[in-house]
Amino acid sequence: MIIKLKMVRVYLAITIDTEPDCSVSWRRSNPLTFHSVLMGIPQRLQPLFVDFEAKPTYLISQEVLENWECIEVLNSLEGDYELGTHLHGEYVEPEKRYYNYAGTKAVDFACFDYNKDLEMAKLLNLTNIFKERMGTGPVSYRAGRFGADEETIQILEKLGYLIDSSVTPHISWKNKGGPDFTHCPEQPYHPDVKNICRPGNSKIVEVPVSIGRKKFFLLPSFWFFYSWLRPSVNSTKGMIDLIEYFIEKYHNSKSIVLNMVFHSMEVIPKASPYTRTDKDVDRFISKLRDVLDYCNKNGVVFTELKDIRSVI
């Protein structure tokens, strides 16, 4: 079914957690490599985005920011794109856990595993290295493992950020030691500085990941059983159905924002649990291309995260 957009404008942000290559068990590659950044992004992802005039946002982790080859590549991509930050606190001072990153695994939820002062210090250091390496300050952020809460929002305000994209509506990470986003809004909002799931008066705009209903009602409430705008865990049809569900649900709104999410490592084989072979990567790219093509043909506007402030 083709949705004909009339009064409401629909926007698609493509947000990519940009990290070192991993293993199929999510451990950092050993030895540490950055093939997904050095080759996957410039050779596979960005040319595809340029073809559709899409505007991705690459949210960059500390390990990538420490690698000058990655900096050179990310600063010289073709087309329109945004660079932001992505905190995995194990790799950031103070109280940095790992100095040799190879073979390590990021497991912390910054909002719960660190007190507010420590989360602030780590985010400050991540922001400063971004400024040093990129020549400008970041305004968009996503917490590693979606580990953000209202204190994170307060910290981001102080550091000059404009956008957070850590909320996963319908999903609780409590059983893993993380936040509960079960009742958070699906569309962008200014969160309450005392409750990240409640609209309020923060200067930050929260842009939730686009997640809809469970694929089947009787399935358990596990994150994988919900429909994500995420090529690694959803089919082309599933993602298009989700887009049309959002358009139908919010058709009386001023605007509708869709937020696709995935990792940079998913565009090369054996660097994540999702794409273990070349065929897996080809399927991933094919699904991404099909969704971009659908959006392009149906008047969906591609946008960087930072520009969502002006459309809500």
PDB file of C-alpha atoms in Angstrom:
ATOM      1  CA  MET A   1       0.000   0.000   0.000  1.00  0.00           C
ATOM      2  CA  ILE A   2       1.365   3.389  -1.009  1.00  0.00           C
ATOM      3  CA  ILE A   3       0.712   6.211   1.426  1.00  0.00           C
ATOM      4  CA  LYS A   4      -0.058   9.495  -0.330  1.00  0.00           C
ATOM      5  CA  LEU A   5       1.154  12.301   1.877  1.00  0.00           C
ATOM      6  CA  LYS A   6      -1.133  15.330   1.891  1.00  0.00           C
ATOM      7  CA  MET A   7      -1.139  17.854   4.711  1.00  0.00           C
ATOM      8  CA  VAL A   8       1.405  16.249   7.035  1.00  0.00           C
ATOM      9  CA  ARG A   9       5.143  16.268   6.325  1.00  0.00           C
ATOM     10  CA  VAL A  10       7.026  13.074   7.101  1.00  0.00           C
ATOM     11  CA  TYR A  11      10.740  13.151   7.924  1.00  0.00           C
ATOM     12  CA  LEU A  12      13.265  10.321   8.122  1.00  0.00           C
ATOM     13  CA  ALA A  13      16.433  10.531  10.199  1.00  0.00           C
ATOM     14  CA  ILE A  14      18.996   7.754   9.738  1.00  0.00           C
ATOM     15  CA  THR A  15      21.069   7.444  12.907  1.00  0.00           C
ATOM     16  CA  ILE A  16      24.145   5.238  12.896  1.00  0.00           C
ATOM     17  CA  ASP A  17      26.101   4.243  16.002  1.00  0.00           C
ATOM     18  CA  THR A  18      29.655   4.486  14.695  1.00  0.00           C
ATOM     19  CA  GLU A  19      32.069   2.220  16.545  1.00  0.00           C
ATOM     20  CA  PRO A  20      35.052  -0.088  15.967  1.00  0.00           C
ATOM     21  CA  ASP A  21      34.499  -3.447  14.335  1.00  0.00           C
ATOM     22  CA  CYS A  22      33.153  -6.049  16.737  1.00  0.00           C
ATOM     23  CA  SER A  23      32.786  -9.813  16.820  1.00  0.00           C
ATOM     24  CA  VAL A  24      29.545 -11.745  16.500  1.00  0.00           C
ATOM     25  CA  SER A  25      29.374 -11.666  20.326  1.00  0.00           C
ATOM     26  CA  TRP A  26      29.659  -7.831  20.405  1.00  0.00           C
ATOM     27  CA  ARG A  27      33.227  -7.856  21.726  1.00  0.00           C
ATOM     28  CA  ARG A  28      35.555  -5.314  20.179  1.00  0.00           C
ATOM     29  CA  SER A  29      37.591  -6.883  17.393  1.00  0.00           C
ATOM     30  CA  ASN A  30      40.923  -8.418  18.397  1.00  0.00           C
ATOM     31  CA  PRO A  31      43.160  -6.990  17.072  1.00  0.00           C
ATOM     32  CA  LEU A  32      41.129  -3.771  17.026  1.00  0.00           C
ATOM     33  CA  THR A  33      40.071  -2.768  13.517  1.00  0.00           C
ATOM     34  CA  PHE A  34      37.927  -0.037  11.963  1.00  0.00           C
ATOM     35  CA  HIS A  35      37.042  -1.523   8.572  1.00  0.00           C
ATOM     36  CA  SER A  36      33.396  -0.503   8.916  1.00  0.00           C
ATOM     37  CA  VAL A  37      34.393   3.149   9.277  1.00  0.00           C
ATOM     38  CA  LEU A  38      37.336   3.189   6.874  1.00  0.00           C
ATOM     39  CA  MET A  39      35.649   1.163   4.114  1.00  0.00           C
ATOM     40  CA  GLY A  40      32.050   0.339   4.994  1.00  0.00           C
ATOM     41  CA  ILE A  41      30.878   3.926   5.423  1.00  0.00           C
ATOM     42  CA  PRO A  42      32.656   5.577   2.437  1.00  0.00           C
ATOM     43  CA  GLN A  43      32.279   2.642   0.040  1.00  0.00           C
ATOM     44  CA  ARG A  44      28.870   1.158   0.880  1.00  0.00           C
ATOM     45  CA  LEU A  45      26.772   3.452   3.055  1.00  0.00           C
ATOM     46  CA  GLN A  46      27.479   7.015   2.011  1.00  0.00           C
ATOM     47  CA  PRO A  47      27.288   6.366  -1.765  1.00  0.00           C
ATOM     48  CA  LEU A  48      23.859   4.817  -1.204  1.00  0.00           C
ATOM     49  CA  PHE A  49      22.755   7.834   0.810  1.00  0.00           C
ATOM     50  CA  VAL A  50      24.073  10.184  -1.870  1.00  0.00           C
ATOM     51  CA  ASP A  51      22.062   8.321  -4.525  1.00  0.00           C
ATOM     52  CA  PHE A  52      18.848   9.050  -2.601  1.00  0.00           C
ATOM     53  CA  GLU A  53      19.942  12.444  -1.221  1.00  0.00           C
ATOM     54  CA  ALA A  54      19.525  11.007   2.270  1.00  0.00           C
ATOM     55  CA  LYS A  55      21.187  12.768   5.213  1.00  0.00           C
ATOM     56  CA  PRO A  56      22.539  10.312   7.803  1.00  0.00           C
ATOM     57  CA  THR A  57      23.736  11.177  11.279  1.00  0.00           C
ATOM     58  CA  TYR A  58      26.828   9.268  12.406  1.00  0.00           C
ATOM     59  CA  LEU A  59      27.020   9.087  16.214  1.00  0.00           C
ATOM     60  CA  ILE A  60      30.672   8.468  17.011  1.00  0.00           C
ATOM     61  CA  SER A  61      32.222   6.618  19.939  1.00  0.00           C
ATOM     62  CA  GLN A  62      35.445   7.475  21.776  1.00  0.00           C
ATOM     63  CA  GLU A  63      37.465   4.685  20.165  1.00  0.00           C
ATOM     64  CA  VAL A  64      36.692   5.983  16.681  1.00  0.00           C
ATOM     65  CA  LEU A  65      37.469   9.560  17.703  1.00  0.00           C
ATOM     66  CA  GLU A  66      40.921   8.431  18.863  1.00  0.00           C
ATOM     67  CA  ASN A  67      41.745   7.014  15.420  1.00  0.00           C
ATOM     68  CA  TRP A  68      43.056   9.642  13.006  1.00  0.00           C
ATOM     69  CA  GLU A  69      42.339   7.561   9.902  1.00  0.00           C
ATOM     70  CA  CYS A  70      38.681   7.415  10.936  1.00  0.00           C
ATOM     71  CA  ILE A  71      38.641  11.160  11.543  1.00  0.00           C
ATOM     72  CA  GLU A  72      40.002  11.823   8.067  1.00  0.00           C
ATOM     73  CA  VAL A  73      37.370   9.590   6.463  1.00  0.00           C
ATOM     74  CA  LEU A  74      34.460  10.970   8.479  1.00  0.00           C
ATOM     75  CA  ASN A  75      35.455  14.559   7.738  1.00  0.00           C
ATOM     76  CA  SER A  76      35.645  13.991   3.980  1.00  0.00           C
ATOM     77  CA  LEU A  77      32.555  11.991   3.031  1.00  0.00           C
ATOM     78  CA  GLU A  78      30.494  12.954   0.008  1.00  0.00           C
ATOM     79  CA  GLY A  79      26.995  14.328   0.355  1.00  0.00           C
ATOM     80  CA  ASP A  80      25.111  15.729   3.333  1.00  0.00           C
ATOM     81  CA  TYR A  81      25.558  14.207   6.775  1.00  0.00           C
ATOM     82  CA  GLU A  82      25.860  15.070  10.446  1.00  0.00           C
ATOM     83  CA  LEU A  83      28.405  13.914  13.017  1.00  0.00           C
ATOM     84  CA  GLY A  84      27.444  13.511  16.680  1.00  0.00           C
ATOM     85  CA  THR A  85      28.573  11.565  19.742  1.00  0.00           C
ATOM     86  CA  HIS A  86      27.903   8.133  21.214  1.00  0.00           C
ATOM     87  CA  LEU A  87      29.077   7.314  24.754  1.00  0.00           C
ATOM     88  CA  HIS A  88      30.354   3.921  25.816  1.00  0.00           C
ATOM     89  CA  GLY A  89      31.800   5.032  29.138  1.00  0.00           C
ATOM     90  CA  GLU A  90      34.202   2.104  29.554  1.00  0.00           C
ATOM     91  CA  TYR A  91      36.477   3.785  27.003  1.00  0.00           C
ATOM     92  CA  VAL A  92      36.331   7.350  28.351  1.00  0.00           C
ATOM     93  CA  GLU A  93      38.086   9.040  31.273  1.00  0.00           C
ATOM     94  CA  PRO A  94      37.671   9.494  34.180  1.00  0.00           C
ATOM     95  CA  GLU A  95      37.668   5.978  35.611  1.00  0.00           C
ATOM     96  CA  LYS A  96      38.263   4.540  32.172  1.00  0.00           C
ATOM     97  CA  ARG A  97      38.031   0.758  32.407  1.00  0.00           C
ATOM     98  CA  TYR A  98      39.978  -0.300  29.310  1.00  0.00           C
ATOM     99  CA  TYR A  99      43.143   1.076  27.765  1.00  0.00           C
ATOM    100  CA  ASN A 100      43.609  -1.769  25.314  1.00  0.00           C
ATOM    101  CA  TYR A 101      40.196  -1.943  23.658  1.00  0.00           C
ATOM    102  CA  ALA A 102      40.747  -5.156  21.687  1.00  0.00           C
ATOM    103  CA  GLY A 103      38.475  -7.994  22.781  1.00  0.00           C
ATOM    104  CA  THR A 104      36.570  -5.899  25.334  1.00  0.00           C
ATOM    105  CA  LYS A 105      32.809  -5.555  25.597  1.00  0.00           C
ATOM    106  CA  ALA A 106      30.756  -2.434  26.356  1.00  0.00           C
ATOM    107  CA  VAL A 107      28.162  -3.327  28.980  1.00  0.00           C
ATOM    108  CA  ASP A 108      27.608  -0.161  31.043  1.00  0.00           C
ATOM    109  CA  PHE A 109      24.424   1.914  31.107  1.00  0.00           C
ATOM    110  CA  ALA A 110      25.845   5.377  31.760  1.00  0.00           C
ATOM    111  CA  CYS A 111      22.681   6.626  33.449  1.00  0.00           C
ATOM    112  CA  PHE A 112      22.734   3.866  36.092  1.00  0.00           C
ATOM    113  CA  ASP A 113      26.303   2.572  36.310  1.00  0.00           C
ATOM    114  CA  TYR A 114      27.735   6.071  36.898  1.00  0.00           C
ATOM    115  CA  ASN A 115      26.643   8.787  39.276  1.00  0.00           C
ATOM    116  CA  LYS A 116      25.696  12.115  37.725  1.00  0.00           C
ATOM    117  CA  ASP A 117      29.125  13.693  38.245  1.00  0.00           C
ATOM    118  CA  LEU A 118      30.908  10.774  36.592  1.00  0.00           C
ATOM    119  CA  GLU A 119      28.489  10.657  33.661  1.00  0.00           C
ATOM    120  CA  MET A 120      28.970  14.423  33.264  1.00  0.00           C
ATOM    121  CA  ALA A 121      32.763  14.099  33.306  1.00  0.00           C
ATOM    122  CA  LYS A 122      32.763  11.312  30.736  1.00  0.00           C
ATOM    123  CA  LEU A 123      30.369  13.172  28.451  1.00  0.00           C
ATOM    124  CA  LEU A 124      32.464  16.324  28.788  1.00  0.00           C
ATOM    125  CA  ASN A 125      35.613  14.459  27.765  1.00  0.00           C
ATOM    126  CA  LEU A 126      33.834  12.778  24.850  1.00  0.00           C
ATOM    127  CA  THR A 127      32.498  16.153  23.729  1.00  0.00           C
ATOM    128  CA  ASN A 128      35.920  17.772  24.007  1.00  0.00           C
ATOM    129  CA  ILE A 129      37.711  15.145  21.917  1.00  0.00           C
ATOM    130  CA  PHE A 130      34.966  15.488  19.306  1.00  0.00           C
ATOM    131  CA  LYS A 131      35.538  19.260  19.203  1.00  0.00           C
ATOM    132  CA  GLU A 132      39.299  18.762  18.980  1.00  0.00           C
ATOM    133  CA  ARG A 133      39.139  16.213  16.173  1.00  0.00           C
ATOM    134  CA  MET A 134      36.169  17.539  14.183  1.00  0.00           C
ATOM    135  CA  GLY A 135      36.713  21.263  14.634  1.00  0.00           C
ATOM    136  CA  THR A 136      33.176  21.938  15.844  1.00  0.00           C
ATOM    137  CA  GLY A 137      30.945  21.047  18.759  1.00  0.00           C
ATOM    138  CA  PRO A 138      28.469  18.145  18.525  1.00  0.00           C
ATOM    139  CA  VAL A 139      24.773  18.839  19.021  1.00  0.00           C
ATOM    140  CA  SER A 140      23.311  15.317  18.639  1.00  0.00           C
ATOM    141  CA  TYR A 141      23.857  12.385  20.990  1.00  0.00           C
ATOM    142  CA  ARG A 142      22.886   8.804  21.697  1.00  0.00           C
ATOM    143  CA  ALA A 143      23.875   6.904  24.812  1.00  0.00           C
ATOM    144  CA  GLY A 144      25.550   3.553  24.374  1.00  0.00           C
ATOM    145  CA  ARG A 145      23.068   0.737  25.024  1.00  0.00           C
ATOM    146  CA  PHE A 146      20.379   3.466  25.109  1.00  0.00           C
ATOM    147  CA  GLY A 147      21.533   4.234  28.659  1.00  0.00           C
ATOM    148  CA  ALA A 148      20.047   7.682  29.254  1.00  0.00           C
ATOM    149  CA  ASP A 149      17.695   9.191  31.818  1.00  0.00           C
ATOM    150  CA  GLU A 150      16.597  12.617  33.030  1.00  0.00           C
ATOM    151  CA  GLU A 151      20.043  13.349  34.508  1.00  0.00           C
ATOM    152  CA  THR A 152      21.533  12.662  31.083  1.00  0.00           C
ATOM    153  CA  ILE A 153      19.174  15.271  29.643  1.00  0.00           C
ATOM    154  CA  GLN A 154      20.324  17.804  32.257  1.00  0.00           C
ATOM    155  CA  ILE A 155      23.971  17.082  31.399  1.00  0.00           C
ATOM    156  CA  LEU A 156      23.394  17.406  27.662  1.00  0.00           C
ATOM    157  CA  GLU A 157      21.766  20.808  28.196  1.00  0.00           C
ATOM    158  CA  LYS A 158      24.819  22.029  30.122  1.00  0.00           C
ATOM    159  CA  LEU A 159      27.177  20.800  27.398  1.00  0.00           C
ATOM    160  CA  GLY A 160      25.312  22.602  24.621  1.00  0.00           C
ATOM    161  CA  TYR A 161      23.632  19.667  22.927  1.00  0.00           C
ATOM    162  CA  LEU A 162      20.301  20.102  21.169  1.00  0.00           C
ATOM    163  CA  ILE A 163      19.207  16.520  20.419  1.00  0.00           C
ATOM    164  CA  ASP A 164      19.153  13.202  22.243  1.00  0.00           C
ATOM    165  CA  SER A 165      18.173   9.952  20.538  1.00  0.00           C
ATOM    166  CA  SER A 166      18.481   7.381  23.325  1.00  0.00           C
ATOM    167  CA  VAL A 167      14.824   6.579  23.987  1.00  0.00           C
ATOM    168  CA  THR A 168      13.387   3.276  22.714  1.00  0.00           C
ATOM    169  CA  PRO A 169       9.587   3.488  23.186  1.00  0.00           C
ATOM    170  CA  HIS A 170       7.798   0.347  24.415  1.00  0.00           C
ATOM    171  CA  ILE A 171      11.103  -1.217  25.475  1.00  0.00           C
ATOM    172  CA  SER A 172      12.383  -1.761  29.011  1.00  0.00           C
ATOM    173  CA  TRP A 173      16.055  -2.570  29.554  1.00  0.00           C
ATOM    174  CA  LYS A 174      15.565  -3.080  33.311  1.00  0.00           C
ATOM    175  CA  ASN A 175      16.354  -6.782  33.170  1.00  0.00           C
ATOM    176  CA  LYS A 176      19.785  -5.833  31.802  1.00  0.00           C
ATOM    177  CA  GLY A 177      20.302  -3.070  34.371  1.00  0.00           C
ATOM    178  CA  GLY A 178      19.163  -0.220  32.151  1.00  0.00           C
ATOM    179  CA  PRO A 179      16.278   2.256  31.805  1.00  0.00           C
ATOM    180  CA  ASP A 180      12.593   1.553  31.266  1.00  0.00           C
ATOM    181  CA  PHE A 181      11.222   3.397  28.224  1.00  0.00           C
ATOM    182  CA  THR A 182       7.952   1.456  28.082  1.00  0.00           C
ATOM    183  CA  HIS A 183       5.728   4.537  28.320  1.00  0.00           C
ATOM    184  CA  CYS A 184       7.870   7.072  26.439  1.00  0.00           C
ATOM    185  CA  PRO A 185       6.354   8.932  23.469  1.00  0.00           C
ATOM    186  CA  GLU A 186       6.972   7.626  19.951  1.00  0.00           C
ATOM    187  CA  GLN A 187       7.357  11.084  18.416  1.00  0.00           C
ATOM    188  CA  PRO A 188       9.913  13.823  19.238  1.00  0.00           C
ATOM    189  CA  TYR A 189       9.327  15.879  22.365  1.00  0.00           C
ATOM    190  CA  HIS A 190      11.051  18.131  24.880  1.00  0.00           C
ATOM    191  CA  PRO A 191      11.462  15.880  27.936  1.00  0.00           C
ATOM    192  CA  ASP A 192      10.827  16.811  31.529  1.00  0.00           C
ATOM    193  CA  VAL A 193      14.165  17.315  33.285  1.00  0.00           C
ATOM    194  CA  LYS A 194      12.873  15.081  36.094  1.00  0.00           C
ATOM    195  CA  ASN A 195      11.447  12.305  33.908  1.00  0.00           C
ATOM    196  CA  ILE A 196      12.852  11.494  30.466  1.00  0.00           C
ATOM    197  CA  CYS A 197       9.622   9.728  29.451  1.00  0.00           C
ATOM    198  CA  ARG A 198       7.389  12.704  30.189  1.00  0.00           C
ATOM    199  CA  PRO A 199       7.111  15.767  27.915  1.00  0.00           C
ATOM    200  CA  GLY A 200       8.312  18.912  29.655  1.00  0.00           C
ATOM    201  CA  ASN A 201      10.390  22.048  29.228  1.00  0.00           C
ATOM    202  CA  SER A 202      13.917  20.824  28.528  1.00  0.00           C
ATOM    203  CA  LYS A 203      15.832  22.612  25.779  1.00  0.00           C
ATOM    204  CA  ILE A 204      16.799  19.183  24.470  1.00  0.00           C
ATOM    205  CA  VAL A 205      14.617  17.549  21.831  1.00  0.00           C
ATOM    206  CA  GLU A 206      14.288  13.814  22.370  1.00  0.00           C
ATOM    207  CA  VAL A 207      14.039  11.957  19.046  1.00  0.00           C
ATOM    208  CA  PRO A 208      13.002   8.408  19.917  1.00  0.00           C
ATOM    209  CA  VAL A 209      14.020   5.426  17.844  1.00  0.00           C
ATOM    210  CA  SER A 210      11.060   4.388  15.680  1.00  0.00           C
ATOM    211  CA  ILE A 211       9.599   1.282  17.312  1.00  0.00           C
ATOM    212  CA  GLY A 212       6.024   0.137  16.907  1.00  0.00           C
ATOM    213  CA  ARG A 213       3.820  -2.675  18.036  1.00  0.00           C
ATOM    214  CA  LYS A 214       4.941  -6.198  18.794  1.00  0.00           C
ATOM    215  CA  LYS A 215       5.069  -8.319  15.668  1.00  0.00           C
ATOM    216  CA  PHE A 216       2.535 -10.666  17.271  1.00  0.00           C
ATOM    217  CA  PHE A 217       0.417  -9.613  20.252  1.00  0.00           C
ATOM    218  CA  LEU A 218       1.019 -12.756  22.332  1.00  0.00           C
ATOM    219  CA  LEU A 219       4.806 -12.612  22.070  1.00  0.00           C
ATOM    220  CA  PRO A 220       6.695 -11.759  25.285  1.00  0.00           C
ATOM    221  CA  SER A 221       7.829  -8.177  25.894  1.00  0.00           C
ATOM    222  CA  PHE A 222      11.378  -8.700  24.653  1.00  0.00           C
ATOM    223  CA  TRP A 223      12.920  -5.948  22.508  1.00  0.00           C
ATOM    224  CA  PHE A 224      13.446  -8.231  19.535  1.00  0.00           C
ATOM    225  CA  PHE A 225       9.724  -8.973  19.218  1.00  0.00           C
ATOM    226  CA  TYR A 226       8.807  -5.339  18.559  1.00  0.00           C
ATOM    227  CA  SER A 227       8.868  -3.810  15.101  1.00  0.00           C
ATOM    228  CA  TRP A 228      11.924  -1.545  14.744  1.00  0.00           C
ATOM    229  CA  LEU A 229      12.876   0.749  11.890  1.00  0.00           C
ATOM    230  CA  ARG A 230      16.132  -1.174  11.796  1.00  0.00           C
ATOM    231  CA  PRO A 231      17.322  -3.208   8.783  1.00  0.00           C
ATOM    232  CA  SER A 232      19.258  -5.706  10.891  1.00  0.00           C
ATOM    233  CA  VAL A 233      16.196  -6.957  12.791  1.00  0.00           C
ATOM    234  CA  ASN A 234      13.276  -6.228  10.461  1.00  0.00           C
ATOM    235  CA  SER A 235      12.300  -7.068   6.900  1.00  0.00           C
ATOM    236  CA  THR A 236      11.723  -4.538   4.152  1.00  0.00           C
ATOM    237  CA  LYS A 237       7.988  -5.176   4.402  1.00  0.00           C
ATOM    238  CA  GLY A 238       8.115  -4.907   8.191  1.00  0.00           C
ATOM    239  CA  MET A 239       9.832  -1.518   8.023  1.00  0.00           C
ATOM    240  CA  ILE A 240       7.469  -0.173   5.365  1.00  0.00           C
ATOM    241  CA  ASP A 241       4.486  -1.428   7.367  1.00  0.00           C
ATOM    242  CA  LEU A 242       5.896   0.391  10.404  1.00  0.00           C
ATOM    243  CA  ILE A 243       6.302   3.623   8.430  1.00  0.00           C
ATOM    244  CA  GLU A 244       2.710   3.384   7.206  1.00  0.00           C
ATOM    245  CA  TYR A 245       1.513   2.592  10.732  1.00  0.00           C
ATOM    246  CA  PHE A 246       3.169   5.776  12.033  1.00  0.00           C
ATOM    247  CA  ILE A 247       1.737   7.839   9.183  1.00  0.00           C
ATOM    248  CA  GLU A 248      -1.758   6.522   9.840  1.00  0.00           C
ATOM    249  CA  LYS A 249      -1.460   6.966  13.606  1.00  0.00           C
ATOM    250  CA  TYR A 250      -0.094  10.529  13.507  1.00  0.00           C
ATOM    251  CA  HIS A 251      -1.680  11.844  10.294  1.00  0.00           C
ATOM    252  CA  ASN A 252      -3.310  14.748  12.166  1.00  0.00           C
ATOM    253  CA  SER A 253       0.029  15.976  13.536  1.00  0.00           C
ATOM    254  CA  LYS A 254       2.022  18.943  12.255  1.00  0.00           C
ATOM    255  CA  SER A 255       4.778  16.541  11.238  1.00  0.00           C
ATOM    256  CA  ILE A 256       5.788  12.907  11.611  1.00  0.00           C
ATOM    257  CA  VAL A 257       9.364  11.912  12.385  1.00  0.00           C
ATOM    258  CA  LEU A 258      10.810   8.481  11.631  1.00  0.00           C
ATOM    259  CA  ASN A 259      14.130   7.489  13.177  1.00  0.00           C
ATOM    260  CA  MET A 260      16.012   4.540  11.672  1.00  0.00           C
ATOM    261  CA  VAL A 261      18.857   3.071  13.712  1.00  0.00           C
ATOM    262  CA  PHE A 262      21.728   0.677  13.102  1.00  0.00           C
ATOM    263  CA  HIS A 263      25.477   0.242  13.700  1.00  0.00           C
ATOM    264  CA  SER A 264      28.291   1.041  11.299  1.00  0.00           C
ATOM    265  CA  MET A 265      29.621  -2.496  11.859  1.00  0.00           C
ATOM    266  CA  GLU A 266      26.556  -4.033  10.248  1.00  0.00           C
ATOM    267  CA  VAL A 267      27.800  -3.193   6.743  1.00  0.00           C
ATOM    268  CA  ILE A 268      30.761  -5.580   6.858  1.00  0.00           C
ATOM    269  CA  PRO A 269      30.698  -9.331   7.613  1.00  0.00           C
ATOM    270  CA  LYS A 270      31.600 -10.843  10.985  1.00  0.00           C
ATOM    271  CA  ALA A 271      31.715  -7.459  12.749  1.00  0.00           C
ATOM    272  CA  SER A 272      28.354  -7.777  14.531  1.00  0.00           C
ATOM    273  CA  PRO A 273      25.874 -10.537  15.394  1.00  0.00           C
ATOM    274  CA  TYR A 274      23.549  -9.457  12.576  1.00  0.00           C
ATOM    275  CA  THR A 275      25.645  -9.679   9.412  1.00  0.00           C
ATOM    276  CA  ARG A 276      27.941 -12.680   9.649  1.00  0.00           C
ATOM    277  CA  THR A 277      28.482 -13.289   5.930  1.00  0.00           C
ATOM    278  CA  ASP A 278      28.780 -11.294   2.709  1.00  0.00           C
ATOM    279  CA  LYS A 279      25.258 -12.425   1.826  1.00  0.00           C
ATOM    280  CA  ASP A 280      23.985 -11.058   5.148  1.00  0.00           C
ATOM    281  CA  VAL A 281      25.574  -7.698   4.339  1.00  0.00           C
ATOM    282  CA  ASP A 282      24.071  -7.702   0.851  1.00  0.00           C
ATOM    283  CA  ARG A 283      20.621  -8.401   2.336  1.00  0.00           C
ATOM    284  CA  PHE A 284      21.104  -5.591   4.854  1.00  0.00           C
ATOM    285  CA  ILE A 285      22.073  -3.100   2.132  1.00  0.00           C
ATOM    286  CA  SER A 286      19.209  -4.288  -0.072  1.00  0.00           C
ATOM    287  CA  LYS A 287      16.666  -3.704   2.715  1.00  0.00           C
ATOM    288  CA  LEU A 288      18.120  -0.274   3.414  1.00  0.00           C
ATOM    289  CA  ARG A 289      17.989   0.626  -0.280  1.00  0.00           C
ATOM    290  CA  ASP A 290      14.384  -0.562  -0.594  1.00  0.00           C
ATOM    291  CA  VAL A 291      13.250   1.559   2.362  1.00  0.00           C
ATOM    292  CA  LEU A 292      15.085   4.624   1.047  1.00  0.00           C
ATOM    293  CA  ASP A 293      13.480   4.072  -2.348  1.00  0.00           C
ATOM    294  CA  TYR A 294      10.027   3.767  -0.782  1.00  0.00           C
ATOM    295  CA  CYS A 295      10.552   6.982   1.180  1.00  0.00           C
ATOM    296  CA  ASN A 296      11.877   8.798  -1.865  1.00  0.00           C
ATOM    297  CA  LYS A 297       8.878   7.803  -3.996  1.00  0.00           C
ATOM    298  CA  ASN A 298       6.371   8.767  -1.299  1.00  0.00           C
ATOM    299  CA  GLY A 299       7.579  12.245  -0.436  1.00  0.00           C
ATOM    300  CA  VAL A 300       9.330  11.463   2.849  1.00  0.00           C
ATOM    301  CA  VAL A 301      11.926  14.153   3.600  1.00  0.00           C
ATOM    302  CA  PHE A 302      15.398  12.995   4.655  1.00  0.00           C
ATOM    303  CA  THR A 303      16.828  14.964   7.572  1.00  0.00           C
ATOM    304  CA  GLU A 304      19.776  15.131   9.917  1.00  0.00           C
ATOM    305  CA  LEU A 305      18.991  14.744  13.610  1.00  0.00           C
ATOM    306  CA  LYS A 306      19.917  18.330  14.412  1.00  0.00           C
ATOM    307  CA  ASP A 307      17.323  19.716  12.009  1.00  0.00           C
ATOM    308  CA  ILE A 308      14.375  17.973  13.665  1.00  0.00           C
ATOM    309  CA  ARG A 309      14.133  20.866  16.150  1.00  0.00           C
ATOM    310  CA  SER A 310      12.773  23.059  13.374  1.00  0.00           C
ATOM    311  CA  VAL A 311      10.021  20.701  12.190  1.00  0.00           C
ATOM    312  CA  ILE A 312       8.243  19.630  15.383  1.00  0.00           C
TER     313      ILE A 312
END
